[in-house]
mmCIF file of C-alpha atoms and ligand atoms in Angstrom:
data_model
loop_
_atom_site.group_PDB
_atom_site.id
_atom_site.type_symbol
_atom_site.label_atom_id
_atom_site.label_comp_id
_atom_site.label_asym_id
_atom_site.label_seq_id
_atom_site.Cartn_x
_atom_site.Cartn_y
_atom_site.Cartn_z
ATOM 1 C CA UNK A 6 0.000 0.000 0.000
ATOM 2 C CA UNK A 7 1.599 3.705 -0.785
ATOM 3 C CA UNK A 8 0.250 6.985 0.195
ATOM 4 C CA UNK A 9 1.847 10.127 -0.340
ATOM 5 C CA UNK A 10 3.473 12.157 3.001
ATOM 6 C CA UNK A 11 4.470 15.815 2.752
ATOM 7 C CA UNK A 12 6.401 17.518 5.719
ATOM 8 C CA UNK A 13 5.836 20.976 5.807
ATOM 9 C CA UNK A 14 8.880 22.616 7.800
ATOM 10 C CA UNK A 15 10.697 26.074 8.418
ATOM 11 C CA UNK A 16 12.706 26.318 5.136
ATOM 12 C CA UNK A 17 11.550 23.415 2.547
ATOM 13 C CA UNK A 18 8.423 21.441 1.913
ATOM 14 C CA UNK A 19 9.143 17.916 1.479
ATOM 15 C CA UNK A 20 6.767 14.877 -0.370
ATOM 16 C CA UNK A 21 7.251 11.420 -1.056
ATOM 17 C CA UNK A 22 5.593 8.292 -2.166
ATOM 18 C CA UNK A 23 5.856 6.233 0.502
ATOM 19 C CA UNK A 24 5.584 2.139 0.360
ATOM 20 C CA UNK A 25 4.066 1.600 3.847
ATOM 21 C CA UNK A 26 4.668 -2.260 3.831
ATOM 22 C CA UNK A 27 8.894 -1.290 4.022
ATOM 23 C CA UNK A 28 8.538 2.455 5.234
ATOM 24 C CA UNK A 29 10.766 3.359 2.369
ATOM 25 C CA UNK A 30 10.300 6.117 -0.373
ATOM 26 C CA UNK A 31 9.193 4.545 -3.651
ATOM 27 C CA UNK A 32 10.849 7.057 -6.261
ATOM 28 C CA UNK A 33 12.229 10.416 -5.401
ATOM 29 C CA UNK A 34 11.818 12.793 -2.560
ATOM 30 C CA UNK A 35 10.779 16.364 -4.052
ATOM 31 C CA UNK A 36 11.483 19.957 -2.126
ATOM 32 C CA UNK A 37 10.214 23.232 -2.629
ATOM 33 C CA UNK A 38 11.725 26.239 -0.563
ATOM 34 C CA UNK A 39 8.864 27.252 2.419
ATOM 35 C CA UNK A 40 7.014 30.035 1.078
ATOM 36 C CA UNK A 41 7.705 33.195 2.737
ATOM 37 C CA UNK A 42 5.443 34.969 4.512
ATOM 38 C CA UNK A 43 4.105 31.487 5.321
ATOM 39 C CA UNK A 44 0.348 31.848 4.749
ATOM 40 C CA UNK A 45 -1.927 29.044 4.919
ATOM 41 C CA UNK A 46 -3.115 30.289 0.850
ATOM 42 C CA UNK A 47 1.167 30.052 -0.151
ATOM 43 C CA UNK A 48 1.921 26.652 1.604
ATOM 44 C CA UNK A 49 -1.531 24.908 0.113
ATOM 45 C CA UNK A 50 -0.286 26.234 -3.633
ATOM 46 C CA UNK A 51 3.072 25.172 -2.881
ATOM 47 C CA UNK A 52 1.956 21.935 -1.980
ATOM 48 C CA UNK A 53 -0.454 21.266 -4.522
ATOM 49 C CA UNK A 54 2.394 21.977 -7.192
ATOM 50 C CA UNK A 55 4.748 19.845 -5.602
ATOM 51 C CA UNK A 56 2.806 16.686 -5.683
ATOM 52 C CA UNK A 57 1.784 17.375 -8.904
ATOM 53 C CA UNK A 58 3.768 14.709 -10.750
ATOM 54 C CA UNK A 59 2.713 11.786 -8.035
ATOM 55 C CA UNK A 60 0.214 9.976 -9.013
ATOM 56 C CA UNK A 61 -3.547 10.190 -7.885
ATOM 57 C CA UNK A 62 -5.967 8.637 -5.810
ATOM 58 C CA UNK A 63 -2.843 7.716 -3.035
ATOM 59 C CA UNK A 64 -4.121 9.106 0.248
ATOM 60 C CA UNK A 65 -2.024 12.192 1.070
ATOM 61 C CA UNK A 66 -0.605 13.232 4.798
ATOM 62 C CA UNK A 67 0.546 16.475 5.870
ATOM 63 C CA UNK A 68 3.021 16.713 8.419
ATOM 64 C CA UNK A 69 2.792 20.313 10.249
ATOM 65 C CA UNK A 70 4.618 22.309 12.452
ATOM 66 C CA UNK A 71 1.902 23.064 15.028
ATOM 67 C CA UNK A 72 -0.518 21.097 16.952
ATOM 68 C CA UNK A 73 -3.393 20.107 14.926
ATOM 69 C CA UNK A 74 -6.896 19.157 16.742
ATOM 70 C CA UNK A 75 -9.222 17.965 14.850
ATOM 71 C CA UNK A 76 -8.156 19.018 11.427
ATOM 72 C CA UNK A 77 -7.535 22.403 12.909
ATOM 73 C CA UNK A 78 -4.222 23.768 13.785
ATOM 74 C CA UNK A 79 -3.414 25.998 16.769
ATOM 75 C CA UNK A 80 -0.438 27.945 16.961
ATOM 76 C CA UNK A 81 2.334 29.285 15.102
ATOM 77 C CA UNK A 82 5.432 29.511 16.606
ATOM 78 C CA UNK A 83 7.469 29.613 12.873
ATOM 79 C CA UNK A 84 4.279 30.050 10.580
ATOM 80 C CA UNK A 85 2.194 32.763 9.628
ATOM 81 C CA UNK A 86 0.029 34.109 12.312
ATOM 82 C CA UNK A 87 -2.829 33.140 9.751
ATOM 83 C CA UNK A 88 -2.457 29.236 10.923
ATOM 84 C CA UNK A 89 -3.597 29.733 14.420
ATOM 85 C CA UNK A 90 -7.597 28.323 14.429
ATOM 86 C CA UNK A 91 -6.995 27.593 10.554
ATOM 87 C CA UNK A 92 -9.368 24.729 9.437
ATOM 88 C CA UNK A 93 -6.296 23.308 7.601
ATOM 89 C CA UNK A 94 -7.289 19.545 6.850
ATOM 90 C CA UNK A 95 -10.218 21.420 5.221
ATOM 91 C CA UNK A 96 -7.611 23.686 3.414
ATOM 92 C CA UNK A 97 -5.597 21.067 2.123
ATOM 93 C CA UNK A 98 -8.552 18.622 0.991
ATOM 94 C CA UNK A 99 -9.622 21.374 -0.779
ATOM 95 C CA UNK A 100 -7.027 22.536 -2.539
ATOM 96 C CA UNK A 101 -5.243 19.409 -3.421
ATOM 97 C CA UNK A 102 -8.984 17.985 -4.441
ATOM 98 C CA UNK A 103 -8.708 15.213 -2.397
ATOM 99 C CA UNK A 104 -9.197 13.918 1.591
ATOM 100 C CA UNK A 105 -5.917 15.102 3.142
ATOM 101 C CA UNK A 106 -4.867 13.922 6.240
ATOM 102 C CA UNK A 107 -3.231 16.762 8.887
ATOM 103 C CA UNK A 108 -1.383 15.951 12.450
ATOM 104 C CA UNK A 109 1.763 17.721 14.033
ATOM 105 C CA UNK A 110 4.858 17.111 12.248
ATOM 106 C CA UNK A 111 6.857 16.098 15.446
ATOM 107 C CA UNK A 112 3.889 13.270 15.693
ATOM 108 C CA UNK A 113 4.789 12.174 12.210
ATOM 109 C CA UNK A 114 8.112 11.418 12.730
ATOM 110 C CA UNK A 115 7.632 9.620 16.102
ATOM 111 C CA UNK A 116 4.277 7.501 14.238
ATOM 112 C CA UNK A 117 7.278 6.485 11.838
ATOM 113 C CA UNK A 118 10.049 5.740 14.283
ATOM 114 C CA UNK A 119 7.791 3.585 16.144
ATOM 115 C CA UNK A 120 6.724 1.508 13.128
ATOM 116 C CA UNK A 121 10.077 1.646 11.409
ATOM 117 C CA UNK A 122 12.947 2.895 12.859
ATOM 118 C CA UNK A 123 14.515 3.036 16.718
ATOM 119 C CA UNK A 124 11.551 2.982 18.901
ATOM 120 C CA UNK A 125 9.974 -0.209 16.969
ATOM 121 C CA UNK A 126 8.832 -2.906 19.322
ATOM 122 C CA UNK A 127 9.806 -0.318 22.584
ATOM 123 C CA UNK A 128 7.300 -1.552 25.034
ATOM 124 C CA UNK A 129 7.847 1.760 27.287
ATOM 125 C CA UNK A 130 7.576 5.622 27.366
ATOM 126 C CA UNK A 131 9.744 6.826 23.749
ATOM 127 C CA UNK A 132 10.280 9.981 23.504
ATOM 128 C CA UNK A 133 11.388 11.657 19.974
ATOM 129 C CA UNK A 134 12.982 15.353 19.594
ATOM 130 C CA UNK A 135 13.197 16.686 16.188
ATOM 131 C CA UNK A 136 15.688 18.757 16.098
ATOM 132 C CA UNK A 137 15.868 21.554 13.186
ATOM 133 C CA UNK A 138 13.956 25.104 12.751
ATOM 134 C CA UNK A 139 12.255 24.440 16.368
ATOM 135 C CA UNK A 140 12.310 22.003 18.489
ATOM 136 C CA UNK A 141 9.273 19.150 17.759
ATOM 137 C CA UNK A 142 8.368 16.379 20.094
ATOM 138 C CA UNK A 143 6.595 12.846 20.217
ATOM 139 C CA UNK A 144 5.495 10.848 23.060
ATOM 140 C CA UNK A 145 4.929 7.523 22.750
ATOM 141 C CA UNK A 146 4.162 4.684 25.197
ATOM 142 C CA UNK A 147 4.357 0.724 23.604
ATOM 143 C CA UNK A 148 4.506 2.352 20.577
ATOM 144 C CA UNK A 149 1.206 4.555 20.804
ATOM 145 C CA UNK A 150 1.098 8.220 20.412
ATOM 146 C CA UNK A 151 0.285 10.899 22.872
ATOM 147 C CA UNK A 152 -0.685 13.441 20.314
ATOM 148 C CA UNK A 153 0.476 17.208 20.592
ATOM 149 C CA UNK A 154 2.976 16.923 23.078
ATOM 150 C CA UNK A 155 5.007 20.706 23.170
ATOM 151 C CA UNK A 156 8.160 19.660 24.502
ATOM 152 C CA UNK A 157 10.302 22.504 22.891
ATOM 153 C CA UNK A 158 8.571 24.800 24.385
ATOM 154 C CA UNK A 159 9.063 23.835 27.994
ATOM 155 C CA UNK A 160 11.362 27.002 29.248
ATOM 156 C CA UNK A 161 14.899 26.296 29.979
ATOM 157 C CA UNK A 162 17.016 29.080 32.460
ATOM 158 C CA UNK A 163 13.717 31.138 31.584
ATOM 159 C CA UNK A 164 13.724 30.637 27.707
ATOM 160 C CA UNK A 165 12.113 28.449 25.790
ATOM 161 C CA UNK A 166 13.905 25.250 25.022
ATOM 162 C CA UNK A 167 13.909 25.611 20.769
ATOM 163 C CA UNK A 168 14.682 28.944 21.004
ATOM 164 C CA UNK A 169 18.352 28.143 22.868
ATOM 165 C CA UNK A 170 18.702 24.054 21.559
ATOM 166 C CA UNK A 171 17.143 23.992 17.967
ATOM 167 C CA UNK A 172 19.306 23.050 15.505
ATOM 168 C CA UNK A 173 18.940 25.994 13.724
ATOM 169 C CA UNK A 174 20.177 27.992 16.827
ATOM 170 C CA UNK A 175 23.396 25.802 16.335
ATOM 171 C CA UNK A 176 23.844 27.340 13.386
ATOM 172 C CA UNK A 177 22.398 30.912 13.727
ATOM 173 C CA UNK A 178 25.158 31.690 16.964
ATOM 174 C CA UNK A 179 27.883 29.493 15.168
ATOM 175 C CA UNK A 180 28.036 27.111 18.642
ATOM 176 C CA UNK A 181 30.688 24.353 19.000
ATOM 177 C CA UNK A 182 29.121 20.794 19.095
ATOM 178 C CA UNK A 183 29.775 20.652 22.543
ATOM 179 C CA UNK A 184 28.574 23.916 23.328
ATOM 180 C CA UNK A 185 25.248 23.050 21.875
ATOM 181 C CA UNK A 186 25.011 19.409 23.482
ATOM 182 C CA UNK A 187 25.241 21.061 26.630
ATOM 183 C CA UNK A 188 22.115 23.024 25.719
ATOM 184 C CA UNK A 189 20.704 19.972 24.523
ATOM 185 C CA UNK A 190 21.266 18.061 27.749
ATOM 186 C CA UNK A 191 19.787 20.807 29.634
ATOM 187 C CA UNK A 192 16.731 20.374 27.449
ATOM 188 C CA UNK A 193 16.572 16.717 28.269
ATOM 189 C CA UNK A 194 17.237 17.120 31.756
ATOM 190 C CA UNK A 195 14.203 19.528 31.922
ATOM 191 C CA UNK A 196 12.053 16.836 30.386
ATOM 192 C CA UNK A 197 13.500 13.738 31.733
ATOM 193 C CA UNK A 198 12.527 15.743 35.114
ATOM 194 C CA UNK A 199 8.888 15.423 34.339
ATOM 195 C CA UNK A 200 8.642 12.548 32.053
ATOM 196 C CA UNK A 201 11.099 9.785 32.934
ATOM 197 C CA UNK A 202 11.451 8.587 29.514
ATOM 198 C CA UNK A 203 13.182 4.945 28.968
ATOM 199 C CA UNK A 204 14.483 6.302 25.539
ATOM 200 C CA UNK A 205 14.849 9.721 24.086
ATOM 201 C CA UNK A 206 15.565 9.684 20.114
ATOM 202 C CA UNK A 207 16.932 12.927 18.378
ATOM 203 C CA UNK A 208 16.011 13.108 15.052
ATOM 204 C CA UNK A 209 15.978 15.781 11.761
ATOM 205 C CA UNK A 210 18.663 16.511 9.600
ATOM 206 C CA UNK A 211 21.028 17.086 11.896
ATOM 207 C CA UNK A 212 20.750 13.591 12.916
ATOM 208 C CA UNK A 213 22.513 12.328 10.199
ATOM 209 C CA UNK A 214 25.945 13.742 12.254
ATOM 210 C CA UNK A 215 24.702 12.232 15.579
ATOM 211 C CA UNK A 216 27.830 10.804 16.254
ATOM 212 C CA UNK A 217 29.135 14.514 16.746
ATOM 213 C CA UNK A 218 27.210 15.395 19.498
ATOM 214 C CA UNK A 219 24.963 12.103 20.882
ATOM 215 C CA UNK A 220 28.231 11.214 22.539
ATOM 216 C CA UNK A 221 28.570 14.378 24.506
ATOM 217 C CA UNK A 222 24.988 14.576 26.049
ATOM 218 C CA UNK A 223 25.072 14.110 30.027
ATOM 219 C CA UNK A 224 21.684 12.890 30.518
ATOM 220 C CA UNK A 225 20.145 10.390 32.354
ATOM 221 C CA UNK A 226 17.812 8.427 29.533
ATOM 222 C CA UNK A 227 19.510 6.380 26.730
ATOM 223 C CA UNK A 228 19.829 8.846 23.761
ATOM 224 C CA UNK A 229 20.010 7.610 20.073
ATOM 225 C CA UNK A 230 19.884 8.720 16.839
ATOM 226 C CA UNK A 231 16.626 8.740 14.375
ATOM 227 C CA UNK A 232 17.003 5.574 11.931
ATOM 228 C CA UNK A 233 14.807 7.299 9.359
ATOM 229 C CA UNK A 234 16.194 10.593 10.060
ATOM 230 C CA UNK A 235 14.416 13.377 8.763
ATOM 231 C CA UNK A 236 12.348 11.328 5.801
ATOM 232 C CA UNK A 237 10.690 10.309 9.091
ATOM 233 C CA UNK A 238 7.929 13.033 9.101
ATOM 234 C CA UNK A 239 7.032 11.885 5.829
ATOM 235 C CA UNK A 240 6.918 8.371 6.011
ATOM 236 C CA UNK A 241 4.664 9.160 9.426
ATOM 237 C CA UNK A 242 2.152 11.368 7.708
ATOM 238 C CA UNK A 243 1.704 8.785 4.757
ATOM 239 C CA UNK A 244 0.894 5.936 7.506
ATOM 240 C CA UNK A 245 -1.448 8.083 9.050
ATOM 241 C CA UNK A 246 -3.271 9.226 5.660
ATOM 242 C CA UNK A 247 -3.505 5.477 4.676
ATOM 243 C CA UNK A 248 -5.216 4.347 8.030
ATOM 244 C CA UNK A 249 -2.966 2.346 9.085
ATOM 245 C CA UNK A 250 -1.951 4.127 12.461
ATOM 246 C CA UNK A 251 -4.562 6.723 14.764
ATOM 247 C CA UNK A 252 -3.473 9.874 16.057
HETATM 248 C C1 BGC B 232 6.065 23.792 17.071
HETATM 249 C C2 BGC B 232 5.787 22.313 17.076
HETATM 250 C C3 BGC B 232 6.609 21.624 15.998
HETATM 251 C C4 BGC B 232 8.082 21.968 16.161
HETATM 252 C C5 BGC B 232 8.942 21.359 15.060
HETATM 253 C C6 BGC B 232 7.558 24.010 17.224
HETATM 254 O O1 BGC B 232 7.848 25.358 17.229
HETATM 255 O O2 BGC B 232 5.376 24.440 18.133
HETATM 256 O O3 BGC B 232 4.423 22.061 16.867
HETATM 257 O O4 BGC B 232 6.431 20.239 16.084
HETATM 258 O O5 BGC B 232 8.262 23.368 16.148
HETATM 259 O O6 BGC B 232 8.575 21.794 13.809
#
């Protein structure tokens, strides 16, 4: 069975066809730059051009960087202030003339860790961080999904954790690796402090170079890398648009 998952992030949107029997990509992935300002009309266009070429009548996922209730998402900490109370499963289906599936992007990737990647078969409390314009979060216990969990927003010596530990951040202030796993550990602490997780899992891009900074973390919980690194939110959003998983 394939569906199609699209991860809408801070800088690029990303779709694939996804083969949900494997949790691999079945041809290319395709990427179009985030539209800036990011209104809900720009990212539906943008969206509905890039899956263009897939082929129809595969059920289609969205991926997004917000909570999402319902269909309807509910903030937006690196959108356009237009996506807070936006009816955006309706939005989508609408303009990509066809039932789209809509959940939190950070949910995505977790939905696909669990069912393909490092938190498969974990019988207790997984959490995932994705680590890249913010900070995204899944919680999972035995492999099911405790939807809209804000992790990087829980504040950190008074600021909020994505806005000192994202990946981007990293980048932005030019930090060492080890200057930014100590941010990162701090993060962790925070939340292993209310959540006692048996396994924490980074994951986005940057978790391709784990081995540059999951060594360095001083943190209680086991910490690993994402095995589907960021084609995770993807390969989540398609499971989720073909049925096979509940959010
Ligand atoms: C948003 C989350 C999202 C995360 C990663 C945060 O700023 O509030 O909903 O999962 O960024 O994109």
């Amino acid at each position: 069975m394939g569906a199609i998952g699209i991860d809408v992030g801070g800088s690029g949107i990303k779709a694939a066809v996804v083969d949900l029997a494997t949790g691999t990509f079945t041809g290319e992935r395709v990427r179009v730059d985030t539209p800036t300002p990011v209104t809900p009309d720009a990212v539906v266009s943008a969206t509905r051009a890039l899956i263009a070429p897939f082929p129809g009548g595969l059920p289609v996922g969205v991926g997004f960087p917000a909570p999402v209730i319902a269909g309807v998402t509910t903030t937006a900490a690196h959108v356009d202030h237009g996506w807070v109370g936006a009816p955006a499963r309706d939005l989508f289906t609408r303009g990509l003339g066809r039932p789209v599936a809509v959940l939190n992007d950070a949910d995505a990737a977790g939905i696909a860790e669990a069912r393909f990647g490092a938190a498969r078969g974990h019988p207790g409390v997984v959490i995932l961080l994705t680590l890249g314009t913010g900070i995204g979060s899944a919680v999972m216990h035995g492999g099911v999904l405790l939807p809209n969990t804000e992790l990087g927003h829980v504040e950190v010596r008074g600021v909020e954790a994505e806005a000192r530990a994202a990946a981007a951040v990293r980048e932005r202030e030019g930090l060492s690796w080890a200057a930014w796993a100590e941010r990162l550990s701090e993060v962790i602490t925070v939340i292993d402090g209310i959540l006692w997780p048996d396994l924490v899992i980074l994951g986005g891009g940057v978790s391709r170079k784990a081995a540059r900074f999951i060594p360095l973390l001083d943190v209680r919980p086991p910490v690993m890398a994402a095995v589907l690194e960021n084609r995770a939110g993807i390969i989540g959003a398609a499971a989720v648009a073909a049925g096979d998983v509940r959010t």
